[in-house]
PDB file of C-alpha atoms in Angstrom:
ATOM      1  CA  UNK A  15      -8.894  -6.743 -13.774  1.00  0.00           C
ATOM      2  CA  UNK A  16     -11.711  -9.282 -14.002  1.00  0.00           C
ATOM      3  CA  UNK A  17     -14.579  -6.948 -12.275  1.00  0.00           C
ATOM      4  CA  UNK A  18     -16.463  -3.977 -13.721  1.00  0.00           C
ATOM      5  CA  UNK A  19     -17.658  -1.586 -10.985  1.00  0.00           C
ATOM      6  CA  UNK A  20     -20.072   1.752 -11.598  1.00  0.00           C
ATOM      7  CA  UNK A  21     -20.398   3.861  -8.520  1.00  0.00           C
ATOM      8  CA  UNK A  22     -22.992   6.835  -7.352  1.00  0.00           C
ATOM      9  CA  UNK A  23     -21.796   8.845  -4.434  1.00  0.00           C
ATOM     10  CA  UNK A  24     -24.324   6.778  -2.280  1.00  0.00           C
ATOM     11  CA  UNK A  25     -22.509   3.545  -3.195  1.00  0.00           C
ATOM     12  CA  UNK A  26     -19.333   2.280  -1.161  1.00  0.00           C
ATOM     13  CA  UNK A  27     -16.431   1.521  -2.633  1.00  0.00           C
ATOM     14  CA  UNK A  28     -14.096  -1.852  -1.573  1.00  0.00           C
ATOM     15  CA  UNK A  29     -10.871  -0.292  -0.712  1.00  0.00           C
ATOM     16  CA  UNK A  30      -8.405  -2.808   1.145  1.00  0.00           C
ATOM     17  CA  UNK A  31      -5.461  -1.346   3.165  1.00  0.00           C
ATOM     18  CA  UNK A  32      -2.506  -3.224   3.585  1.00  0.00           C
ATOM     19  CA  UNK A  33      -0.605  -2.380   6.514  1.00  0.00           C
ATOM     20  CA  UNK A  34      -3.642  -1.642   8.441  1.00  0.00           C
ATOM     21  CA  UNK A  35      -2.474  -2.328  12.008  1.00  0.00           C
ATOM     22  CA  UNK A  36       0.111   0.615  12.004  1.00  0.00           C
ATOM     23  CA  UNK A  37      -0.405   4.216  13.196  1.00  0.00           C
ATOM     24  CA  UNK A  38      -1.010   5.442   9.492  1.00  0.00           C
ATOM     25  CA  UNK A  39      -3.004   2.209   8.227  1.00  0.00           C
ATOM     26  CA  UNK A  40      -4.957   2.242  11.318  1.00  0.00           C
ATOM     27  CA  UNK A  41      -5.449   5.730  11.266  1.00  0.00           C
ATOM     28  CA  UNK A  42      -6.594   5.255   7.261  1.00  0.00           C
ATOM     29  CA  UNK A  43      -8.522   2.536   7.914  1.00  0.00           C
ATOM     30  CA  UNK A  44     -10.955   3.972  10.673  1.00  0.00           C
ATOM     31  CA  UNK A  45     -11.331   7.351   8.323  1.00  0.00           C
ATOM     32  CA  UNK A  46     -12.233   5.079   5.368  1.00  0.00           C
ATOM     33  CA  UNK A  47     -15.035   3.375   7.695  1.00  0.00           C
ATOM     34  CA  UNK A  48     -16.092   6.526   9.572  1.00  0.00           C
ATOM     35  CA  UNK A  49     -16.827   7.725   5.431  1.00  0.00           C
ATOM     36  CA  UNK A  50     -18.829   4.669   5.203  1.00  0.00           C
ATOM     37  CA  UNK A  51     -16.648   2.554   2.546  1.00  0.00           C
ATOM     38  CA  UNK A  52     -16.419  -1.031   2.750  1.00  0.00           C
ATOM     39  CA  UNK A  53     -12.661  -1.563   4.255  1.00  0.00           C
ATOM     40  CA  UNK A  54     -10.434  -4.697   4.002  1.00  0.00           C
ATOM     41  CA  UNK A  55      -7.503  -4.642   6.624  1.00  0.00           C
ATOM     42  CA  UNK A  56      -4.431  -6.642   5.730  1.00  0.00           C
ATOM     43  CA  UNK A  57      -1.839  -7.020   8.326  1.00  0.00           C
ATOM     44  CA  UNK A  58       1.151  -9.779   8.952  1.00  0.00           C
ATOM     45  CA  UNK A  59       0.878 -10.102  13.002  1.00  0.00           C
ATOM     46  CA  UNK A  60      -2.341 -11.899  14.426  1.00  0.00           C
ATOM     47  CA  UNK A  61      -2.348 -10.461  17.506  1.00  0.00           C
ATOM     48  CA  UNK A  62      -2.489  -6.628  16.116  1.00  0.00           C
ATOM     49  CA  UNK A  63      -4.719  -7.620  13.211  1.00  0.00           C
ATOM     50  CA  UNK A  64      -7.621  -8.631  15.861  1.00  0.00           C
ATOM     51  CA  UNK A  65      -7.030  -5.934  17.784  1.00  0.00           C
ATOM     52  CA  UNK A  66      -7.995  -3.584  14.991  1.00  0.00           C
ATOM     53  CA  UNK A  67     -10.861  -5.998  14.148  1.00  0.00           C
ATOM     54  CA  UNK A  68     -12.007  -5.959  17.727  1.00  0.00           C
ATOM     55  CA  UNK A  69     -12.217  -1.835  17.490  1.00  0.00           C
ATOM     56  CA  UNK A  70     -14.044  -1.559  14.241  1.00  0.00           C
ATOM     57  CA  UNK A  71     -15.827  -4.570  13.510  1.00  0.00           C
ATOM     58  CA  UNK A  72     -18.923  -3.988  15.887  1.00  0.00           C
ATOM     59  CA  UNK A  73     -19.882  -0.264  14.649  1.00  0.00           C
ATOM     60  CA  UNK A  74     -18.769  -1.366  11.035  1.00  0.00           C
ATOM     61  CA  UNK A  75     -19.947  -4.314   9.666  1.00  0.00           C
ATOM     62  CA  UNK A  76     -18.013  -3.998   5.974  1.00  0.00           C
ATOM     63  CA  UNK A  77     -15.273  -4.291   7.705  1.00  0.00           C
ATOM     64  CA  UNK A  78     -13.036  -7.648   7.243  1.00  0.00           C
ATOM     65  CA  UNK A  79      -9.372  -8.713   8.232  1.00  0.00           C
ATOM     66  CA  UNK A  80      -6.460 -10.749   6.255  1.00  0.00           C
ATOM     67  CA  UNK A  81      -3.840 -12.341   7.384  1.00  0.00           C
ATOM     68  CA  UNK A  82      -1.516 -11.228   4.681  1.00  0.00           C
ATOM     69  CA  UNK A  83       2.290 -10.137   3.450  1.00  0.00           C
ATOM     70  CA  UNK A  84       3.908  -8.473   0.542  1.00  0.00           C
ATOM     71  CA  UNK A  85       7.572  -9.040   1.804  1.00  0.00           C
ATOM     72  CA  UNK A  86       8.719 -11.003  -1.363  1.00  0.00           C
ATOM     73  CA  UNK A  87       6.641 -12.051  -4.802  1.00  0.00           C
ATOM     74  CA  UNK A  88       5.403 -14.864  -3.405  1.00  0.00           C
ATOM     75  CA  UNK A  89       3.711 -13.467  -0.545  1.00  0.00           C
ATOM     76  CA  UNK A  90       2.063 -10.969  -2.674  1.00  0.00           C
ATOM     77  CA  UNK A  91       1.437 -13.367  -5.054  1.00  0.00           C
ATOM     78  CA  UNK A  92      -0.873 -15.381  -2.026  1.00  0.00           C
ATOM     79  CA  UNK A  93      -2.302 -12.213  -0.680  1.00  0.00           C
ATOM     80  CA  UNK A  94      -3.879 -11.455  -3.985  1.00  0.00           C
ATOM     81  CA  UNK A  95      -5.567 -14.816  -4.431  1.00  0.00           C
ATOM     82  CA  UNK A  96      -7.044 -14.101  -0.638  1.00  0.00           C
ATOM     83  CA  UNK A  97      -8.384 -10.130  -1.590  1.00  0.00           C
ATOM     84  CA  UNK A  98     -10.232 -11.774  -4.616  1.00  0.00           C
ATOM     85  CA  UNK A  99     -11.717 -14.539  -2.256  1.00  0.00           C
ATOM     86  CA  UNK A 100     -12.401 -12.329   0.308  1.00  0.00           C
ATOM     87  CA  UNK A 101     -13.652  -9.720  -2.055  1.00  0.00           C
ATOM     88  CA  UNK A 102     -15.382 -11.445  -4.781  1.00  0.00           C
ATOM     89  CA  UNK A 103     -17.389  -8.565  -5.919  1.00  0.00           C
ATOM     90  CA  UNK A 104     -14.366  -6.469  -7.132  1.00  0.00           C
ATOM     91  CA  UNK A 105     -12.095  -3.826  -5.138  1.00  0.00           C
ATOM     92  CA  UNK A 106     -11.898  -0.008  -6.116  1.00  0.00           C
ATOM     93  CA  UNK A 107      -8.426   0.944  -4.230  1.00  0.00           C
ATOM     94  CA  UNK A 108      -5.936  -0.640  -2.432  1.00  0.00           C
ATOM     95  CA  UNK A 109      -3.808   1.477   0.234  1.00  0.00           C
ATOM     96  CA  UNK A 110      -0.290   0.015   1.026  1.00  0.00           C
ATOM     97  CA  UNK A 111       1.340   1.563   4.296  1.00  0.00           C
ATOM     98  CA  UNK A 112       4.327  -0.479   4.920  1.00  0.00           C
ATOM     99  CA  UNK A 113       7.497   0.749   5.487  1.00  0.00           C
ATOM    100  CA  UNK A 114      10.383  -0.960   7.666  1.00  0.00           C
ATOM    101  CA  UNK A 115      11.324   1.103  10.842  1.00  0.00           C
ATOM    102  CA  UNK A 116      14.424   2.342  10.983  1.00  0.00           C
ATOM    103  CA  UNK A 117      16.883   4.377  13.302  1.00  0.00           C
ATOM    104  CA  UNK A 118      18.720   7.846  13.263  1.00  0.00           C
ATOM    105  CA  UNK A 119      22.087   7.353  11.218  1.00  0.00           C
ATOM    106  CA  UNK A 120      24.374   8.916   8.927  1.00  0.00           C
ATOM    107  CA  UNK A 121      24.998   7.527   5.418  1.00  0.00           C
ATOM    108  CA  UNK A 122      29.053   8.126   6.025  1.00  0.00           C
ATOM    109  CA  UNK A 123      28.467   5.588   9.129  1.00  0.00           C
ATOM    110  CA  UNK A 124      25.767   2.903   7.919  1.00  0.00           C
ATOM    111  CA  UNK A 125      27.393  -0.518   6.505  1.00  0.00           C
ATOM    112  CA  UNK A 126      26.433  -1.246   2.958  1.00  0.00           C
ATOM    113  CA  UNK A 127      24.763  -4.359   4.088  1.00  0.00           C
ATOM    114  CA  UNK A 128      21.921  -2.154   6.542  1.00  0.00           C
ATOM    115  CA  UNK A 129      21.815   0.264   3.209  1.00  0.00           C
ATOM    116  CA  UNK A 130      21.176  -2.756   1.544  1.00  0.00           C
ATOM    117  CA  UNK A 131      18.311  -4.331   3.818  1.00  0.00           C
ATOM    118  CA  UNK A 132      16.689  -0.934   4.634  1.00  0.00           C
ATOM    119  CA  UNK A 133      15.986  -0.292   0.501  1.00  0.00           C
ATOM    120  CA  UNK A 134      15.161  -3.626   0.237  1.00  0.00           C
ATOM    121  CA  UNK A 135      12.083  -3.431   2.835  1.00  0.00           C
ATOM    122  CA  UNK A 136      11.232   0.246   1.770  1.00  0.00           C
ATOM    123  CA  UNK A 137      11.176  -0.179  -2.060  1.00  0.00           C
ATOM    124  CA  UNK A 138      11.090  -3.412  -3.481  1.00  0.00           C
ATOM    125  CA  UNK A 139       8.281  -4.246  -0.950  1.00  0.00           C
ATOM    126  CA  UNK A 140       6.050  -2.661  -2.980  1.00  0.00           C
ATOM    127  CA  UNK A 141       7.192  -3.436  -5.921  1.00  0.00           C
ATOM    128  CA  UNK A 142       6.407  -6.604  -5.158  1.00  0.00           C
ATOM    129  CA  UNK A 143       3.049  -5.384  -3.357  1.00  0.00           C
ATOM    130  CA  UNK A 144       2.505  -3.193  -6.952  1.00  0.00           C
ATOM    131  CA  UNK A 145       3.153  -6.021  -9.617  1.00  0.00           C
ATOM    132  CA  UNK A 146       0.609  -8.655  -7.437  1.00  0.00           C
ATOM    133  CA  UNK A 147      -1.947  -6.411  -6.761  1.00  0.00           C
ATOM    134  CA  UNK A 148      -2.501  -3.629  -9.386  1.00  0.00           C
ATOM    135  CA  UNK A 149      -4.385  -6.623 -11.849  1.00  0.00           C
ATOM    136  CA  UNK A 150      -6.546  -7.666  -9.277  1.00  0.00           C
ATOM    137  CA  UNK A 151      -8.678  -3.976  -9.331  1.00  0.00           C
ATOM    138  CA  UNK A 152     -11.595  -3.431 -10.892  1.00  0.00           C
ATOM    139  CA  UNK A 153     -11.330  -1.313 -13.872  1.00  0.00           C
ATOM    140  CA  UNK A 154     -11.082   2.294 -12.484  1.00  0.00           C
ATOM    141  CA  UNK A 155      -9.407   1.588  -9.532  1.00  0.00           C
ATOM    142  CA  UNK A 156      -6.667   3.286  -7.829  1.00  0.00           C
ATOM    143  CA  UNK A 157      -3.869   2.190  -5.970  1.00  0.00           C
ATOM    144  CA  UNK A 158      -2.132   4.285  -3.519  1.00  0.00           C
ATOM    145  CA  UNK A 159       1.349   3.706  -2.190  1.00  0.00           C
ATOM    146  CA  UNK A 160       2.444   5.649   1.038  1.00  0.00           C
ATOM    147  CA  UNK A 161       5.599   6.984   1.329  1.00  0.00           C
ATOM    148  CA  UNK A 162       6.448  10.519   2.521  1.00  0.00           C
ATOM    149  CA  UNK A 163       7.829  13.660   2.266  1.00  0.00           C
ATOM    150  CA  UNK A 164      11.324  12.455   2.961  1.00  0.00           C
ATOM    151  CA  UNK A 165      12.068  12.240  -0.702  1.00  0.00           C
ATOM    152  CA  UNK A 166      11.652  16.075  -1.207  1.00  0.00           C
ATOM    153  CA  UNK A 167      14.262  17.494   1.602  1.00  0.00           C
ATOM    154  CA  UNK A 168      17.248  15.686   3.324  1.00  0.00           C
ATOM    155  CA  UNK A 169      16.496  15.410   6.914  1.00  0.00           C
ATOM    156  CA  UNK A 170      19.363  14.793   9.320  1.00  0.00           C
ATOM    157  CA  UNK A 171      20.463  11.604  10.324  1.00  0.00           C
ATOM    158  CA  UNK A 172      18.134   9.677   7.972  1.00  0.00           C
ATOM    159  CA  UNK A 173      19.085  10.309   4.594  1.00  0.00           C
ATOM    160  CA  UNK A 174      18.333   6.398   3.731  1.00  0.00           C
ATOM    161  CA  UNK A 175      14.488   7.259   4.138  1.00  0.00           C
ATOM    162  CA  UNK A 176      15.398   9.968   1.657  1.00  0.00           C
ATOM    163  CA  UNK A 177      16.855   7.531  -0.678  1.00  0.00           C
ATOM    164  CA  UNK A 178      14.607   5.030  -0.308  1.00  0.00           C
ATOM    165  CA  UNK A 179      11.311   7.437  -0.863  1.00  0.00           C
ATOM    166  CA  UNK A 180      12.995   9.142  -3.905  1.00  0.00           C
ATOM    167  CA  UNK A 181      13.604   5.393  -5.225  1.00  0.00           C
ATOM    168  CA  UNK A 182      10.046   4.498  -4.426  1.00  0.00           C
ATOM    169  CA  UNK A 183       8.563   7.625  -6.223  1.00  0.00           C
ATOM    170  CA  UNK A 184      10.432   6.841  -9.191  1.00  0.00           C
ATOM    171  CA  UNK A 185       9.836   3.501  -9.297  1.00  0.00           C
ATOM    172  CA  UNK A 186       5.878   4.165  -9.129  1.00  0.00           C
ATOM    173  CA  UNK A 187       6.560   6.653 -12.612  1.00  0.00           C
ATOM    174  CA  UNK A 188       8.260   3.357 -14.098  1.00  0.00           C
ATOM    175  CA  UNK A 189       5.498   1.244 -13.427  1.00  0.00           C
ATOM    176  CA  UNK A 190       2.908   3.721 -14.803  1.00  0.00           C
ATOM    177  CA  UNK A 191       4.577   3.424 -17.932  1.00  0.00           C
ATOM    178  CA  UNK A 192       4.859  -0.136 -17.720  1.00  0.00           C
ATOM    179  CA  UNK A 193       1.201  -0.578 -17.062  1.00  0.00           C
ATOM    180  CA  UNK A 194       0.401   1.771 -19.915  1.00  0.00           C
ATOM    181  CA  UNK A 195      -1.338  -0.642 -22.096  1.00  0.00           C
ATOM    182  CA  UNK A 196      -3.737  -1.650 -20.280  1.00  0.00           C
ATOM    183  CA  UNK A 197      -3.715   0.776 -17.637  1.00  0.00           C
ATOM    184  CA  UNK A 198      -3.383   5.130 -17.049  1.00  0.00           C
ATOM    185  CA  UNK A 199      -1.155   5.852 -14.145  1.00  0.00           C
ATOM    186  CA  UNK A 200       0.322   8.754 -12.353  1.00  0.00           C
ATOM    187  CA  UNK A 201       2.593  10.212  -9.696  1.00  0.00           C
ATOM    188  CA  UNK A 202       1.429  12.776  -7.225  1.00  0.00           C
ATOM    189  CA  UNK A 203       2.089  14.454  -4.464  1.00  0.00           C
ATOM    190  CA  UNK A 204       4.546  12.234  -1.768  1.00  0.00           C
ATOM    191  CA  UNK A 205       2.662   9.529  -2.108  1.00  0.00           C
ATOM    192  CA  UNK A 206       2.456   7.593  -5.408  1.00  0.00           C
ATOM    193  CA  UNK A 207      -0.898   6.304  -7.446  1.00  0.00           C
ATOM    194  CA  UNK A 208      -1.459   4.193 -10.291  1.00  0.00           C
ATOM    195  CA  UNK A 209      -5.266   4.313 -11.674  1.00  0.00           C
ATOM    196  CA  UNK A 210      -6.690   2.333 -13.738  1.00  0.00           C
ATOM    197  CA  UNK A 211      -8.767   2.955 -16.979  1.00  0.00           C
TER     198      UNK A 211
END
């Protein structure tokens, strides 16, 4: 990370959250505002992404949009390069709440090619999201991956989310050891966190 950031509890923090024009990123992104933090809103659609701008921007003015994806390394790889731009005096914590929608079935009846695309969109999303983004905090920073509860009980009809939560938890413990030299990271909870020292 290339910024050094001190906070007071008077100070706001830079926290971008990607995903920001679904129910849970919208819903994190107005709490972060209403608790006076500077928020960055990243979202793939346009449309939805001014939408949410349109709703916050006028009672919060440290709040900015980007037109961003973490689908593939690439993608993430862009959207970096755009938080630092946009950004430029460091980010504290980046919140990623993507996850691919997905129906009611059982494993016995999904083809291995759904299986296939479903983990693909639920886990190595953020990894991708994780590998591009994690060096761009300032020193101290935390990132946050949503997932869910899903990965602690099998629920009926949707034992991929299952899967694919228990693969993303995991894969959140790998990368905190992977970051160890140069980072301290942890698991909690359902959701998964890697801070930085």
């Amino acid at each position: 990370a290339d910024h050094a950031r001190t906070h007071t509890h008077e100070m706001p923090r830079t926290i971008v959250v990607i995903g920001a024009t679904g129910d849970v990123g919208r819903g994190i992104v107005g709490a972060l505002l209403a608790a006076g933090e500077h928020v960055i809103a990243v979202g793939r659609d346009v449309t939805r992404l001014e939408a949410i701008g349109a709703a916050f921007s006028a009672s919060a003015p440290q709040f900015k949009t980007v037109v961003g994806s973490v689908a593939n390394d690439a993608d993430a790889a862009a959207l970096a390069e755009q938080l630092k731009a946009a950004a430029p005096e460091g980010i504290d914590a980046i919140v990623t709440s993507v996850n691919s929608p997905r129906g009611p079935a059982r494993l016995v009846d999904m083809p291995t090619e759904k299986g296939s695309q479903l983990l693909d969109s639920n886990v190595l999303v953020h990894l991708a999201a994780a590998k591009a983004l994690v060096p761009v905090l300032a020193p101290g920073g935390t990132y946050l991956s949503i997932g869910g509860g899903a990965c602690e009980f099998v629920w009926p009809n949707f034992g991929i989310l299952s899967i694919g939560q228990s693969a993303q938890r995991m894969m959140f413990r790998v990368l905190a050891g992977e970051f160890h030299d140069s980072h301290r990271a942890c698991a909690c909870g359902s959701s998964s966190s890697l801070r930085l020292s």
